[in-house]
C-alpha positions as semicolon CSV with decimal commas, in nm:
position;residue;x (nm);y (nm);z (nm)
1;X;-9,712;13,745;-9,802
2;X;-9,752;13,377;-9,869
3;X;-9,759;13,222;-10,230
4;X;-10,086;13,049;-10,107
5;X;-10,253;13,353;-9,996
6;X;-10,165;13,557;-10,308
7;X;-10,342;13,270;-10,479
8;X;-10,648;13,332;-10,264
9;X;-10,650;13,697;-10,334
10;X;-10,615;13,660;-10,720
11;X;-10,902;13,414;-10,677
12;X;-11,128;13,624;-10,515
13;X;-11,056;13,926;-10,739
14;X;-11,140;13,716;-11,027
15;X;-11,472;13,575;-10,863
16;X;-11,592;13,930;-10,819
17;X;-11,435;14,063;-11,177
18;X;-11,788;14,233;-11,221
19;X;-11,650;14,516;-11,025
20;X;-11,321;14,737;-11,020
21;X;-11,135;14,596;-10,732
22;X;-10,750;14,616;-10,740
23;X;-10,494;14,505;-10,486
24;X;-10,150;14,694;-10,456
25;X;-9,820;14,622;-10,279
26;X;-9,484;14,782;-10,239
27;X;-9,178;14,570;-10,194
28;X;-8,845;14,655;-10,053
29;X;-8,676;14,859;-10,352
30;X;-9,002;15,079;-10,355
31;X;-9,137;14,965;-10,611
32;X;-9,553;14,954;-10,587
33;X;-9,694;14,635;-10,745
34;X;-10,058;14,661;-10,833
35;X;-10,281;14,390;-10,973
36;X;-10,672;14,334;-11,065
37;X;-10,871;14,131;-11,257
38;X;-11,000;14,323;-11,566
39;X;-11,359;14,399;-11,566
40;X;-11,607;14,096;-11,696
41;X;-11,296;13,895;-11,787
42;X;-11,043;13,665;-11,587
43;X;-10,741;13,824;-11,711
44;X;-10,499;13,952;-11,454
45;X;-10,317;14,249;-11,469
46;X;-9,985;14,293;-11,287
47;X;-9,860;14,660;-11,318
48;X;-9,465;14,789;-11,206
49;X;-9,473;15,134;-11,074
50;X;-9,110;15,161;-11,118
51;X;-9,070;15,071;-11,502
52;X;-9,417;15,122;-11,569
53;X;-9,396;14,731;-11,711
54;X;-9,762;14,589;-11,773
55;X;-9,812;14,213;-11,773
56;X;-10,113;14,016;-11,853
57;X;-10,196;13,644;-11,693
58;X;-10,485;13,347;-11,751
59;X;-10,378;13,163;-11,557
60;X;-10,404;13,247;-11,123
61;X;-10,102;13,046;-11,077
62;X;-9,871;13,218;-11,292
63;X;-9,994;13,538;-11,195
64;X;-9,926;13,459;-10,845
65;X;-9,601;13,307;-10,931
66;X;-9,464;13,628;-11,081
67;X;-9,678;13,845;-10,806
68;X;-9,483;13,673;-10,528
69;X;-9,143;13,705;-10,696
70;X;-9,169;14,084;-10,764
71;X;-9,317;14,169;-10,388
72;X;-9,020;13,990;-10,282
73;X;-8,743;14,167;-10,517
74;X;-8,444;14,268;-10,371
75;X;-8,261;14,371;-10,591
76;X;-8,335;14,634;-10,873
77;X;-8,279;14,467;-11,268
């Protein structure tokens, strides 16, 4: 998936954050990668099945940054 598209996604989850909508992904080691926008808010939330590692973003680019690089991991930490 395309940085640019990831962007769109985050965008629209945030536009409709009045709802519970979350978008997951699994990358190459396994690893499922889900992210939403939290509910009445425009914080993202990026969540790593594999360490169980929670991260919180304002900002749709930097979410989408760090989105991007952990779809495309591959190699484990």
């Amino acid at each position: 998936m395309k940085l640019e598209q990831i962007k769109s996604l985050l965008q629209l989850s945030c536009t409709f954050n009045f709802s519970s909508m979350s978008h997951s992904f699994t990358n190459k080691l396994g690893d499922t990668i889900t992210v939403k926008c939290l509910k009445e808010t425009y914080i993202l939330e990026v969540t790593s099945s594999r360490n169980q590692q929670v991260d919180y973003y304002t900002s749709i680019d930097q979410a989408a940054e760090a989105l991007y690089q952990k779809i495309h991991a591959n190699k484990t930490d």
